[in-house]
Tab-separated table of C-alpha atoms and ligand atoms in Angstrom:
chain	number	residue	atom	x	y	z
J	150	UNK	CA	-61.073	0.758	-27.037
J	151	UNK	CA	-58.348	-1.603	-28.220
J	152	UNK	CA	-58.676	-5.122	-26.831
J	153	UNK	CA	-55.937	-5.637	-24.240
J	154	UNK	CA	-53.969	-8.797	-24.943
J	155	UNK	CA	-51.875	-8.357	-21.802
J	156	UNK	CA	-54.916	-8.002	-19.507
J	157	UNK	CA	-56.453	-11.087	-21.112
J	158	UNK	CA	-53.246	-13.077	-20.704
J	159	UNK	CA	-52.937	-12.019	-17.072
J	160	UNK	CA	-56.369	-13.478	-16.448
J	161	UNK	CA	-55.460	-16.715	-18.230
J	162	UNK	CA	-52.251	-17.044	-16.210
J	163	UNK	CA	-54.164	-16.432	-12.980
J	164	UNK	CA	-56.918	-18.945	-13.740
J	165	UNK	CA	-54.552	-21.596	-15.102
J	166	UNK	CA	-51.274	-21.274	-13.220
J	167	UNK	CA	-48.319	-23.526	-14.025
J	168	UNK	CA	-49.400	-24.292	-17.578
J	169	UNK	CA	-46.708	-22.563	-19.688
J	170	UNK	CA	-47.451	-24.415	-22.950
J	171	UNK	CA	-51.139	-23.529	-22.671
J	172	UNK	CA	-50.272	-19.856	-22.085
J	173	UNK	CA	-47.919	-19.944	-25.083
J	174	UNK	CA	-50.604	-21.350	-27.394
J	175	UNK	CA	-53.257	-18.892	-26.165
J	176	UNK	CA	-50.921	-15.894	-26.412
J	177	UNK	CA	-50.200	-16.603	-30.082
J	178	UNK	CA	-53.883	-16.895	-30.970
J	179	UNK	CA	-55.030	-13.828	-29.044
J	180	UNK	CA	-52.236	-11.717	-30.565
J	181	UNK	CA	-53.348	-12.781	-34.045
J	182	UNK	CA	-57.024	-12.115	-33.468
J	183	UNK	CA	-56.739	-8.823	-31.612
J	184	UNK	CA	-57.743	-6.899	-34.764
J	185	UNK	CA	-60.794	-9.171	-35.085
J	186	UNK	CA	-61.814	-8.498	-31.505
J	187	UNK	CA	-61.534	-4.785	-32.237
J	188	UNK	CA	-63.404	-5.025	-35.535
J	189	UNK	CA	-66.258	-7.303	-34.380
J	190	UNK	CA	-67.729	-5.938	-31.121
J	191	UNK	CA	-70.205	-8.817	-31.051
J	192	UNK	CA	-67.427	-11.348	-30.616
J	193	UNK	CA	-65.660	-9.242	-28.000
J	194	UNK	CA	-68.789	-8.309	-26.046
J	195	UNK	CA	-69.999	-11.891	-25.913
J	196	UNK	CA	-66.712	-12.981	-24.291
J	197	UNK	CA	-66.057	-15.531	-27.007
J	198	UNK	CA	-62.305	-15.669	-26.432
J	199	UNK	CA	-62.805	-15.809	-22.663
J	200	UNK	CA	-65.087	-18.814	-23.152
J	201	UNK	CA	-62.761	-20.544	-25.619
J	202	UNK	CA	-59.858	-20.731	-23.164
J	203	UNK	CA	-62.010	-22.528	-20.599
J	204	UNK	CA	-62.448	-26.220	-21.479
J	205	UNK	CA	-66.102	-27.258	-21.702
J	206	UNK	CA	-65.202	-30.265	-19.569
J	207	UNK	CA	-62.066	-31.904	-18.149
J	208	UNK	CA	-62.057	-35.543	-17.120
J	209	UNK	CA	-59.174	-36.805	-14.953
J	210	UNK	CA	-58.974	-40.347	-13.748
J	211	UNK	CA	-56.875	-43.068	-12.135
J	212	UNK	CA	-55.447	-45.709	-14.454
J	213	UNK	CA	-54.258	-48.698	-12.413
J	214	UNK	CA	-52.701	-51.666	-14.221
J	215	UNK	CA	-50.625	-54.723	-13.414
J	216	UNK	CA	-47.139	-54.972	-14.930
J	217	UNK	CA	-45.463	-58.195	-16.098
J	218	UNK	CA	-43.834	-58.626	-12.679
J	219	UNK	CA	-47.272	-58.609	-11.034
J	220	UNK	CA	-46.795	-55.154	-9.507
J	221	UNK	CA	-49.618	-52.600	-9.570
J	222	UNK	CA	-48.720	-49.408	-11.445
J	223	UNK	CA	-50.786	-46.225	-11.307
J	224	UNK	CA	-50.966	-43.615	-14.058
J	225	UNK	CA	-53.154	-40.590	-14.584
J	226	UNK	CA	-55.625	-40.370	-17.454
J	227	UNK	CA	-57.127	-37.235	-18.993
J	228	UNK	CA	-59.620	-36.094	-21.580
J	229	UNK	CA	-59.919	-32.370	-22.169
J	230	UNK	CA	-63.151	-31.588	-24.022
J	231	UNK	CA	-62.307	-28.124	-25.203
J	232	UNK	CA	-64.972	-26.946	-27.645
J	233	UNK	CA	-67.990	-28.526	-29.342
J	234	UNK	CA	-69.356	-25.478	-31.203
J	235	UNK	CA	-68.889	-26.947	-34.689
J	236	UNK	CA	-68.888	-30.704	-34.052
J	237	UNK	CA	-68.132	-33.497	-31.596
J	238	UNK	CA	-64.887	-33.143	-29.623
J	239	UNK	CA	-62.099	-34.519	-31.786
J	240	UNK	CA	-58.413	-34.918	-31.130
J	241	UNK	CA	-55.723	-37.404	-30.264
J	242	UNK	CA	-54.569	-39.237	-27.167
J	243	UNK	CA	-50.940	-38.825	-26.125
J	244	UNK	CA	-49.117	-41.380	-23.964
J	245	UNK	CA	-45.842	-39.833	-22.809
J	246	UNK	CA	-44.288	-39.278	-19.348
J	247	UNK	CA	-44.412	-35.473	-19.868
J	248	UNK	CA	-48.216	-35.434	-20.239
J	249	UNK	CA	-50.037	-33.209	-17.754
J	250	UNK	CA	-53.161	-31.058	-17.763
J	251	UNK	CA	-51.393	-27.968	-19.161
J	252	UNK	CA	-49.910	-29.875	-22.113
J	253	UNK	CA	-53.308	-31.342	-22.988
J	254	UNK	CA	-55.026	-27.970	-22.663
J	255	UNK	CA	-52.510	-26.470	-25.096
J	256	UNK	CA	-53.088	-29.318	-27.522
J	257	UNK	CA	-56.879	-29.191	-27.111
J	258	UNK	CA	-56.855	-25.425	-27.639
J	259	UNK	CA	-54.797	-25.719	-30.850
J	260	UNK	CA	-57.132	-28.478	-31.985
J	261	UNK	CA	-60.166	-26.127	-31.929
J	262	UNK	CA	-58.719	-23.938	-34.681
J	263	UNK	CA	-57.028	-26.745	-36.597
J	264	UNK	CA	-60.251	-28.694	-36.795
J	265	UNK	CA	-62.179	-25.606	-37.903
J	266	UNK	CA	-59.660	-25.162	-40.732
J	267	UNK	CA	-60.221	-28.696	-42.057
J	268	UNK	CA	-63.624	-27.568	-43.440
J	269	UNK	CA	-65.182	-30.561	-41.606
J	270	UNK	CA	-67.609	-30.457	-38.634
J	271	UNK	CA	-65.134	-31.284	-35.868
J	272	UNK	CA	-64.905	-29.779	-32.377
J	273	UNK	CA	-61.688	-29.721	-30.356
J	274	UNK	CA	-60.380	-32.091	-27.692
J	275	UNK	CA	-57.254	-33.894	-26.531
J	276	UNK	CA	-56.415	-36.538	-23.977
J	277	UNK	CA	-53.846	-39.003	-22.837
J	278	UNK	CA	-51.764	-40.179	-19.945
J	279	UNK	CA	-48.346	-39.880	-18.338
J	280	UNK	CA	-47.900	-43.577	-19.153
J	281	UNK	CA	-44.651	-44.304	-21.026
J	282	UNK	CA	-45.084	-47.091	-23.597
J	283	UNK	CA	-41.305	-47.258	-24.123
J	284	UNK	CA	-39.802	-50.468	-22.826
J	285	UNK	CA	-43.201	-51.997	-21.995
J	286	UNK	CA	-44.271	-55.374	-23.348
J	287	UNK	CA	-47.252	-55.637	-25.708
J	288	UNK	CA	-49.216	-57.225	-22.858
J	289	UNK	CA	-48.417	-54.354	-20.498
J	290	UNK	CA	-49.490	-51.831	-23.136
J	291	UNK	CA	-52.705	-53.807	-23.639
J	292	UNK	CA	-53.509	-53.924	-19.921
J	293	UNK	CA	-52.823	-50.218	-19.629
J	294	UNK	CA	-55.056	-49.393	-22.637
J	295	UNK	CA	-57.854	-51.560	-21.256
J	296	UNK	CA	-57.697	-49.840	-17.865
J	297	UNK	CA	-57.589	-46.417	-19.530
J	298	UNK	CA	-60.697	-47.267	-21.557
J	299	UNK	CA	-62.482	-48.692	-18.487
J	300	UNK	CA	-63.009	-45.056	-17.469
J	301	UNK	CA	-62.869	-43.177	-20.771
J	302	UNK	CA	-65.574	-45.196	-22.539
J	303	UNK	CA	-68.465	-43.550	-20.647
J	304	UNK	CA	-67.360	-40.077	-21.811
J	305	UNK	CA	-66.879	-40.716	-25.526
J	306	UNK	CA	-69.061	-41.711	-28.472
J	307	UNK	CA	-69.205	-41.317	-32.245
J	308	UNK	CA	-71.360	-38.186	-31.846
J	309	UNK	CA	-69.863	-36.970	-28.568
J	310	UNK	CA	-66.108	-37.238	-28.516
J	311	UNK	CA	-63.921	-39.181	-30.938
J	312	UNK	CA	-60.292	-39.708	-29.827
J	313	UNK	CA	-57.424	-40.838	-32.067
J	314	UNK	CA	-53.641	-41.234	-31.836
J	315	UNK	CA	-50.841	-38.808	-31.046
J	316	UNK	CA	-47.365	-39.298	-29.529
J	317	UNK	CA	-47.103	-42.835	-28.140
J	318	UNK	CA	-50.503	-43.852	-29.479
J	319	UNK	CA	-50.390	-45.632	-32.824
J	320	UNK	CA	-52.240	-48.504	-34.443
J	321	UNK	CA	-51.317	-50.984	-31.686
J	322	UNK	CA	-52.760	-48.766	-28.936
J	323	UNK	CA	-55.854	-47.793	-30.955
J	324	UNK	CA	-56.522	-51.519	-31.450
J	325	UNK	CA	-56.391	-52.285	-27.728
J	326	UNK	CA	-58.481	-49.201	-26.882
J	327	UNK	CA	-61.115	-50.018	-29.492
J	328	UNK	CA	-61.358	-53.643	-28.400
J	329	UNK	CA	-62.047	-52.604	-24.822
J	330	UNK	CA	-64.537	-49.894	-25.853
J	331	UNK	CA	-66.474	-52.403	-27.916
J	332	UNK	CA	-66.605	-54.851	-25.018
J	333	UNK	CA	-67.867	-52.231	-22.548
J	334	UNK	CA	-70.310	-50.397	-24.826
J	335	UNK	CA	-71.438	-53.476	-26.762
J	336	UNK	CA	-71.270	-51.327	-29.846
J	337	UNK	CA	-69.164	-51.320	-33.011
J	338	UNK	CA	-69.018	-47.633	-33.871
J	339	UNK	CA	-66.681	-44.946	-35.156
J	340	UNK	CA	-65.780	-43.920	-31.611
J	341	UNK	CA	-62.049	-43.843	-32.367
J	342	UNK	CA	-60.187	-43.013	-35.562
J	343	UNK	CA	-56.931	-44.469	-36.772
J	344	UNK	CA	-58.476	-47.940	-36.657
J	345	UNK	CA	-57.053	-50.780	-38.755
J	346	UNK	CA	-58.277	-50.929	-42.329
J	347	UNK	CA	-60.027	-54.266	-41.834
J	348	UNK	CA	-62.081	-53.013	-38.877
J	349	UNK	CA	-63.400	-49.557	-39.645
J	350	UNK	CA	-60.195	-47.632	-40.336
J	351	UNK	CA	-59.614	-45.403	-43.337
J	352	UNK	CA	-56.891	-45.970	-45.865
J	353	UNK	CA	-54.384	-43.077	-45.831
J	354	UNK	CA	-55.132	-42.166	-42.166
J	355	UNK	CA	-51.709	-43.490	-41.077
J	356	UNK	CA	-50.044	-41.440	-43.820
J	357	UNK	CA	-52.287	-38.378	-43.535
J	358	UNK	CA	-50.464	-36.064	-41.128
J	359	UNK	CA	-47.061	-36.428	-42.776
J	360	UNK	CA	-48.462	-36.412	-46.302
J	361	UNK	CA	-50.656	-33.414	-45.487
J	362	UNK	CA	-47.737	-31.406	-44.080
J	363	UNK	CA	-45.844	-31.860	-47.330
J	364	UNK	CA	-48.941	-31.060	-49.437
J	365	UNK	CA	-49.345	-27.870	-47.415
J	366	UNK	CA	-45.674	-26.936	-47.845
J	367	UNK	CA	-45.972	-27.604	-51.565
J	368	UNK	CA	-48.859	-25.103	-51.726
J	369	UNK	CA	-46.796	-22.505	-49.841
J	370	UNK	CA	-43.977	-22.960	-52.321
J	371	UNK	CA	-46.359	-22.967	-55.273
J	372	UNK	CA	-47.550	-19.503	-54.229
J	373	UNK	CA	-43.916	-18.478	-54.827
J	374	UNK	CA	-43.637	-20.425	-58.104
J	375	UNK	CA	-41.461	-23.005	-56.407
J	376	UNK	CA	-41.674	-26.679	-55.361
J	377	UNK	CA	-40.155	-29.278	-53.022
J	378	UNK	CA	-38.859	-31.038	-56.139
J	379	UNK	CA	-35.063	-31.457	-55.779
J	380	UNK	CA	-35.042	-29.611	-52.443
J	381	UNK	CA	-33.126	-31.025	-49.485
J	382	UNK	CA	-35.273	-31.340	-46.373
J	383	UNK	CA	-34.588	-31.635	-42.655
J	384	UNK	CA	-37.118	-33.771	-40.803
J	385	UNK	CA	-37.128	-34.252	-37.022
J	386	UNK	CA	-38.786	-37.143	-35.221
J	387	UNK	CA	-39.018	-40.646	-36.630
J	388	UNK	CA	-42.547	-41.583	-35.605
J	389	UNK	CA	-45.793	-41.521	-37.535
J	390	UNK	CA	-45.651	-37.927	-38.772
J	391	UNK	CA	-41.946	-37.910	-39.649
J	392	UNK	CA	-42.100	-41.227	-41.514
J	393	UNK	CA	-44.879	-40.153	-43.845
J	394	UNK	CA	-43.467	-36.657	-44.295
J	395	UNK	CA	-40.327	-38.336	-45.668
J	396	UNK	CA	-42.452	-40.649	-47.840
J	397	UNK	CA	-44.268	-37.714	-49.428
J	398	UNK	CA	-41.054	-35.713	-49.890
J	399	UNK	CA	-39.776	-38.731	-51.834
J	400	UNK	CA	-42.983	-38.945	-53.911
J	401	UNK	CA	-42.577	-35.318	-54.957
J	402	UNK	CA	-38.895	-35.790	-55.778
J	403	UNK	CA	-37.335	-33.947	-52.850
J	404	UNK	CA	-34.611	-35.341	-50.616
J	405	UNK	CA	-35.027	-35.888	-46.852
J	406	UNK	CA	-31.633	-35.987	-45.154
J	407	UNK	CA	-32.336	-36.208	-41.412
J	408	UNK	CA	-34.499	-38.047	-38.877
J	409	UNK	CA	-34.314	-37.954	-35.083
J	410	UNK	CA	-35.692	-39.237	-31.817
J	411	UNK	CA	-35.247	-38.119	-28.229
J	412	UNK	CA	-31.715	-39.599	-28.314
J	413	UNK	CA	-30.304	-37.622	-31.244
J	414	UNK	CA	-30.404	-37.347	-35.047
J	415	UNK	CA	-28.971	-39.034	-38.130
J	416	UNK	CA	-27.727	-37.190	-41.213
J	417	UNK	CA	-27.847	-39.077	-44.496
J	418	UNK	CA	-26.593	-36.738	-47.211
J	419	UNK	CA	-27.591	-39.194	-49.969
J	420	UNK	CA	-31.208	-39.011	-48.859
J	421	UNK	CA	-33.558	-41.321	-46.957
J	422	UNK	CA	-35.022	-43.144	-49.953
J	423	UNK	CA	-38.045	-45.462	-49.819
J	424	UNK	CA	-35.934	-48.521	-49.117
J	425	UNK	CA	-34.216	-46.915	-46.141
J	426	UNK	CA	-37.582	-45.533	-45.016
J	427	UNK	CA	-39.075	-49.041	-45.040
J	428	UNK	CA	-36.242	-50.056	-42.732
J	429	UNK	CA	-37.011	-47.098	-40.433
J	430	UNK	CA	-40.714	-48.056	-40.303
J	431	UNK	CA	-39.787	-51.565	-39.236
J	432	UNK	CA	-37.279	-50.209	-36.689
J	433	UNK	CA	-39.771	-47.799	-35.130
J	434	UNK	CA	-43.168	-49.475	-35.569
J	435	UNK	CA	-42.260	-53.146	-35.145
J	436	UNK	CA	-38.891	-53.517	-33.421
J	437	UNK	CA	-39.406	-50.277	-31.454
J	438	UNK	CA	-35.696	-49.424	-31.621
J	439	UNK	CA	-33.655	-46.201	-31.629
J	440	UNK	CA	-32.777	-44.024	-34.633
J	441	UNK	CA	-29.041	-44.349	-33.855
J	442	UNK	CA	-29.250	-47.874	-35.337
J	443	UNK	CA	-29.826	-46.206	-38.747
J	444	UNK	CA	-26.320	-44.750	-38.605
J	445	UNK	CA	-24.804	-48.172	-38.068
J	446	UNK	CA	-27.006	-49.856	-40.679
J	447	UNK	CA	-26.410	-47.312	-43.450
J	448	UNK	CA	-22.967	-45.977	-42.503
J	449	UNK	CA	-23.940	-42.378	-41.795
J	450	UNK	CA	-23.277	-40.034	-38.857
J	451	UNK	CA	-25.329	-39.987	-35.652
J	452	UNK	CA	-25.363	-36.905	-33.435
J	453	UNK	CA	-26.119	-37.890	-29.864
J	454	UNK	CA	-28.283	-35.472	-27.866
J	455	UNK	CA	-28.603	-33.037	-30.805
J	456	UNK	CA	-31.405	-31.825	-33.070
J	457	UNK	CA	-31.022	-31.609	-36.846
J	458	UNK	CA	-31.480	-27.837	-37.322
J	459	UNK	CA	-27.810	-26.961	-37.916
J	460	UNK	CA	-27.599	-29.103	-41.058
J	461	UNK	CA	-27.633	-27.114	-44.308
J	462	UNK	CA	-30.807	-27.648	-46.342
J	463	UNK	CA	-33.618	-25.885	-48.222
J	464	UNK	CA	-36.663	-26.822	-46.092
J	465	UNK	CA	-37.267	-27.874	-42.478
J	466	UNK	CA	-40.084	-30.002	-41.092
J	467	UNK	CA	-40.195	-30.315	-37.296
J	468	UNK	CA	-42.257	-33.481	-36.711
J	469	UNK	CA	-41.382	-34.556	-33.139
J	470	UNK	CA	-42.789	-32.441	-30.306
J	471	UNK	CA	-43.529	-28.981	-28.842
J	472	UNK	CA	-40.726	-26.409	-28.494
J	473	UNK	CA	-38.160	-28.617	-30.231
J	474	UNK	CA	-36.953	-25.713	-32.390
J	475	UNK	CA	-35.354	-22.966	-30.263
J	476	UNK	CA	-34.518	-19.376	-31.172
J	477	UNK	CA	-30.897	-20.491	-31.592
J	478	UNK	CA	-32.028	-23.202	-34.002
J	479	UNK	CA	-34.167	-20.688	-35.908
J	480	UNK	CA	-31.156	-18.378	-36.266
J	481	UNK	CA	-29.129	-21.269	-37.656
J	482	UNK	CA	-31.848	-22.124	-40.182
J	483	UNK	CA	-32.078	-18.483	-41.276
J	484	UNK	CA	-28.319	-18.128	-41.639
J	485	UNK	CA	-28.300	-21.330	-43.694
J	486	UNK	CA	-30.892	-19.721	-46.008
J	487	UNK	CA	-33.641	-22.252	-45.370
J	488	UNK	CA	-36.597	-21.064	-47.454
J	489	UNK	CA	-39.463	-22.873	-45.712
J	490	UNK	CA	-40.345	-24.259	-42.295
J	491	UNK	CA	-43.605	-26.220	-42.001
J	492	UNK	CA	-44.680	-27.780	-38.715
J	493	UNK	CA	-45.707	-31.447	-38.742
J	494	UNK	CA	-45.699	-31.424	-34.936
J	495	UNK	CA	-47.890	-29.266	-32.687
J	496	UNK	CA	-46.181	-25.988	-31.687
J	497	UNK	CA	-42.614	-27.236	-32.279
J	498	UNK	CA	-41.199	-23.723	-32.821
J	499	UNK	CA	-40.743	-21.360	-29.858
J	500	UNK	CA	-42.531	-17.973	-30.266
J	501	UNK	CA	-39.286	-16.013	-30.795
J	502	UNK	CA	-38.323	-18.464	-33.515
J	503	UNK	CA	-41.649	-17.942	-35.277
J	504	UNK	CA	-41.155	-14.159	-35.114
J	505	UNK	CA	-37.633	-14.478	-36.505
J	506	UNK	CA	-38.827	-16.526	-39.485
J	507	UNK	CA	-41.505	-13.935	-40.177
J	508	UNK	CA	-39.092	-11.003	-39.862
J	509	UNK	CA	-36.572	-12.703	-42.142
J	510	UNK	CA	-39.124	-13.692	-44.776
J	511	UNK	CA	-38.715	-17.450	-44.239
J	512	UNK	CA	-41.947	-19.133	-45.334
J	513	UNK	CA	-43.513	-20.452	-42.127
J	514	UNK	CA	-46.451	-22.879	-41.956
J	515	UNK	CA	-47.825	-23.265	-38.396
J	516	UNK	CA	-48.822	-26.712	-37.140
J	517	UNK	CA	-52.516	-25.996	-36.784
J	518	UNK	CA	-52.650	-25.551	-40.561
J	519	UNK	CA	-49.745	-27.659	-41.825
J	520	UNK	CA	-50.478	-30.799	-39.777
J	521	UNK	CA	-54.292	-30.650	-40.057
J	522	UNK	CA	-54.310	-33.452	-42.640
J	523	UNK	CA	-54.255	-36.072	-39.889
J	524	UNK	CA	-57.404	-34.943	-38.147
J	525	UNK	CA	-59.020	-34.116	-41.502
J	526	UNK	CA	-58.558	-37.725	-42.588
J	527	UNK	CA	-59.919	-38.796	-39.218
J	528	UNK	CA	-62.984	-36.782	-40.245
J	529	UNK	CA	-63.050	-38.769	-43.491
J	530	UNK	CA	-62.855	-41.975	-41.448
J	531	UNK	CA	-65.869	-40.787	-39.421
J	532	UNK	CA	-67.797	-40.133	-42.647
J	533	UNK	CA	-67.023	-43.619	-43.928
J	534	UNK	CA	-68.047	-45.180	-40.595
J	535	UNK	CA	-71.306	-43.220	-40.488
J	536	UNK	CA	-72.156	-44.178	-44.061
J	537	UNK	CA	-70.926	-47.804	-43.759
J	538	UNK	CA	-68.599	-47.027	-46.644
J	539	UNK	CA	-65.030	-47.950	-47.520
J	540	UNK	CA	-63.184	-45.583	-49.834
J	541	UNK	CA	-60.114	-46.615	-51.824
J	542	UNK	CA	-56.633	-45.189	-51.265
J	543	UNK	CA	-56.672	-42.877	-54.204
J	544	UNK	CA	-60.049	-41.380	-53.248
J	545	UNK	CA	-58.918	-40.582	-49.697
J	546	UNK	CA	-55.505	-39.280	-50.801
J	547	UNK	CA	-57.169	-36.943	-53.302
J	548	UNK	CA	-59.619	-35.683	-50.677
J	549	UNK	CA	-56.712	-35.118	-48.281
J	550	UNK	CA	-54.769	-33.191	-50.901
J	551	UNK	CA	-57.805	-31.048	-51.745
J	552	UNK	CA	-58.393	-30.305	-48.066
J	553	UNK	CA	-54.763	-29.179	-47.654
J	554	UNK	CA	-55.113	-26.965	-50.740
J	555	UNK	CA	-58.287	-25.459	-49.230
J	556	UNK	CA	-56.650	-24.914	-45.835
J	557	UNK	CA	-53.754	-23.184	-47.539
J	558	UNK	CA	-56.138	-20.998	-49.482
J	559	UNK	CA	-58.169	-19.963	-46.433
J	560	UNK	CA	-55.031	-19.142	-44.393
J	561	UNK	CA	-53.526	-17.240	-47.293
J	562	UNK	CA	-56.714	-15.285	-47.959
J	563	UNK	CA	-57.423	-14.514	-44.289
J	564	UNK	CA	-53.881	-13.155	-43.915
J	565	UNK	CA	-54.361	-10.934	-46.980
J	566	UNK	CA	-57.826	-9.765	-45.908
J	567	UNK	CA	-56.649	-8.726	-42.462
J	568	UNK	CA	-53.563	-6.817	-43.498
J	569	UNK	CA	-50.877	-9.405	-42.822
J	570	UNK	CA	-50.144	-10.921	-46.254
J	571	UNK	CA	-47.916	-13.991	-46.216
J	572	UNK	CA	-48.386	-14.451	-42.462
J	573	UNK	CA	-49.771	-17.989	-42.217
J	574	UNK	CA	-49.857	-17.812	-38.402
J	575	UNK	CA	-52.278	-14.888	-38.432
J	576	UNK	CA	-54.185	-16.392	-41.366
J	577	UNK	CA	-54.689	-19.777	-39.680
J	578	UNK	CA	-55.647	-18.265	-36.342
J	579	UNK	CA	-58.095	-15.775	-37.836
J	580	UNK	CA	-59.778	-18.200	-40.256
J	581	UNK	CA	-60.117	-20.926	-37.607
J	582	UNK	CA	-61.241	-18.528	-34.901
J	583	UNK	CA	-63.929	-16.812	-36.985
J	584	UNK	CA	-65.601	-20.093	-37.893
J	585	UNK	CA	-65.834	-21.236	-34.274
J	586	UNK	CA	-66.718	-17.763	-32.947
J	587	UNK	CA	-69.660	-17.448	-35.344
J	588	UNK	CA	-70.981	-20.848	-34.265
J	589	UNK	CA	-70.642	-19.916	-30.597
J	590	UNK	CA	-72.492	-16.633	-31.129
J	591	UNK	CA	-75.310	-18.424	-32.938
J	592	UNK	CA	-75.671	-20.987	-30.139
J	593	UNK	CA	-76.030	-18.488	-27.288
J	594	UNK	CA	-74.289	-18.426	-23.928
J	595	UNK	CA	-73.400	-22.091	-23.412
L	269	LIG	P1	-44.914	-40.712	-32.484
L	269	LIG	O1	-45.036	-41.189	-31.091
L	269	LIG	O2	-45.210	-41.624	-33.607
L	269	LIG	O3	-43.443	-40.133	-32.726
L	269	LIG	C1	-42.954	-39.111	-31.946
L	269	LIG	C2	-41.520	-38.821	-32.357
L	269	LIG	O4	-41.095	-37.622	-31.733
L	269	LIG	C3	-40.550	-39.894	-31.931
L	269	LIG	O5	-39.485	-39.950	-32.837
L	269	LIG	C4	-40.098	-39.380	-30.577
L	269	LIG	O6	-38.835	-39.868	-30.157
L	269	LIG	C5	-40.046	-37.899	-30.820
L	269	LIG	N1	-40.276	-37.204	-29.550
L	269	LIG	C6	-41.388	-37.263	-28.783
L	269	LIG	N2	-41.246	-36.538	-27.675
L	269	LIG	C7	-40.006	-36.015	-27.746
L	269	LIG	C8	-39.276	-35.168	-26.910
L	269	LIG	N3	-39.788	-34.704	-25.763
L	269	LIG	N4	-38.020	-34.812	-27.315
L	269	LIG	C9	-37.502	-35.278	-28.479
L	269	LIG	N5	-38.156	-36.090	-29.313
L	269	LIG	C10	-39.378	-36.447	-28.956
L	269	LIG	O7	-45.820	-39.404	-32.559
L	269	LIG	P2	-46.394	-38.659	-33.857
L	269	LIG	O8	-45.435	-38.773	-34.990
L	269	LIG	O9	-47.781	-39.085	-34.024
L	269	LIG	O10	-46.432	-37.141	-33.342
L	269	LIG	C11	-45.382	-36.220	-33.583
L	269	LIG	C12	-45.895	-34.799	-33.444
L	269	LIG	O11	-46.936	-34.580	-34.417
L	269	LIG	C13	-46.546	-34.439	-32.107
L	269	LIG	O12	-46.311	-33.067	-31.844
L	269	LIG	C14	-48.030	-34.647	-32.358
L	269	LIG	O13	-48.832	-33.890	-31.479
L	269	LIG	C15	-48.125	-34.118	-33.783
L	269	LIG	N6	-49.269	-34.555	-34.562
L	269	LIG	C16	-49.571	-35.870	-34.718
L	269	LIG	C17	-50.657	-36.256	-35.490
L	269	LIG	C18	-50.977	-37.684	-35.765
L	269	LIG	O14	-51.902	-37.932	-36.540
L	269	LIG	N7	-50.261	-38.653	-35.200
L	269	LIG	C19	-51.532	-35.254	-36.102
L	269	LIG	C20	-51.089	-33.889	-35.949
L	269	LIG	C21	-49.999	-33.575	-35.184
L	269	LIG	P3	-38.760	-40.973	-28.973
L	269	LIG	O15	-39.296	-42.236	-29.614
L	269	LIG	O16	-37.330	-41.048	-28.602
L	269	LIG	O17	-39.637	-40.489	-27.865
L	270	LIG	O1	-52.815	-33.332	-33.238
L	270	LIG	C1	-53.637	-33.909	-33.982
L	270	LIG	O2	-54.287	-33.305	-34.816
L	270	LIG	C2	-53.773	-35.361	-33.843
L	270	LIG	N1	-53.081	-35.964	-33.030
L	270	LIG	C3	-54.781	-36.095	-34.670
L	270	LIG	C4	-56.153	-36.011	-34.066
L	270	LIG	C5	-57.200	-36.849	-34.727
L	270	LIG	O3	-58.315	-36.846	-34.167
L	270	LIG	O4	-56.979	-37.482	-35.756
């Protein structure tokens, strides 16, 4: 009998009500792997998918902290330990006011398959808080991070669960979190990734997600005898992923023409070259300002409250957040003859948009494959920590590039093998799922 996606989804919706992003992420995966569930009765009969959608463990906790005015603030902290079949839980921490359990379950679920695709032994997890670092002083951020770690530290470890950054968690936050972990555990270990280079961090980890997305896109284009060279590119976001996507577009000789934040986007038709990018890094990572300042500084247009998808270009790289590219936006990209969309962010394209790209033959690289370079390089950081080694920039960059080439190959081949050639969504979901499913079968009912 054919596996019923709708019956499965009904059960998910019933067990996890009010978590639309989680349902969206699960629906996409289960649709892709339906043929696998039909073809491999072992996987179906052992309820592998049913087990995968249930986190192994969820930790929720109070995070009280004192603001600069002496007032006590209370936030909510989470760690969703989704799946440890192929390695310790691994995934970022997100600090953003929109964070809730459903968002972190969607991200943790995506992380299972992404991490399996990296070829490294990494399980899936995600965590964070509804804390908003925007407008907070460095001292407030530090006190918050310390309070967050006061609870989290007992649940994590270099062989148990290894968090890293995500939205709102960059090198400053990882520093504060690591400092507090070390104080509580009395241990200097690779318990977090994204650490500073002088204290256990890996070179290229800050660059890895953005660089990896562009390496992945370059492989997609290469399969069509094409390249990013001389292509104009739309990039959304202006944080970690967006910045290094632009940097790698520049290295390859493409031209990035947009950046955005939650306020709006800038369009620079001459291209965001390395000099302008250095200014953006200082604006965002040091001065913590808004992207609209770019327009004033470089004399270009700023579009308040808008996203960059209506601008004419060859490629599009959504690098901000989930569901930032609507069906309307997808239609605009298609009518502007965009040839490739690759997701630096997690699930930035709505499902109807993904379907449209596939129907129209727009090359589409889903986040769990295209942005896997970040977590893959976190895996490389874990290897260096475990072996007390420090690899140079070139070594890590080469490993990252090779991993992205391998991920592309396994998605491409899985799509071909299962009758959906060119469909990177199906390819990524099937390749990632099979690896984890086989491990779960081998390990019994746990
Ligand atoms: P950052 O916090 O560095 O940057 C996030 C950027 O996205 C900012 O420009 C921010 O604008 C914008 N943004 C965030 N939320 C929204 C929103 N609701 N609406 C509009 N814009 C928004 O995060 P990262 O660059 O690290 O993460 C970006 C995406 O990439 C996320 O989806 C993340 O999950 C994913 N990702 C990150 C990895 C990493 O290694 N960091 C790895 C793999 C995926 P503003 O400042 O105005 O909020
Ligand atoms: O979404 C992601 O893959 C990340 N935020 C990076 C996770 C990690 O552990 O490096």
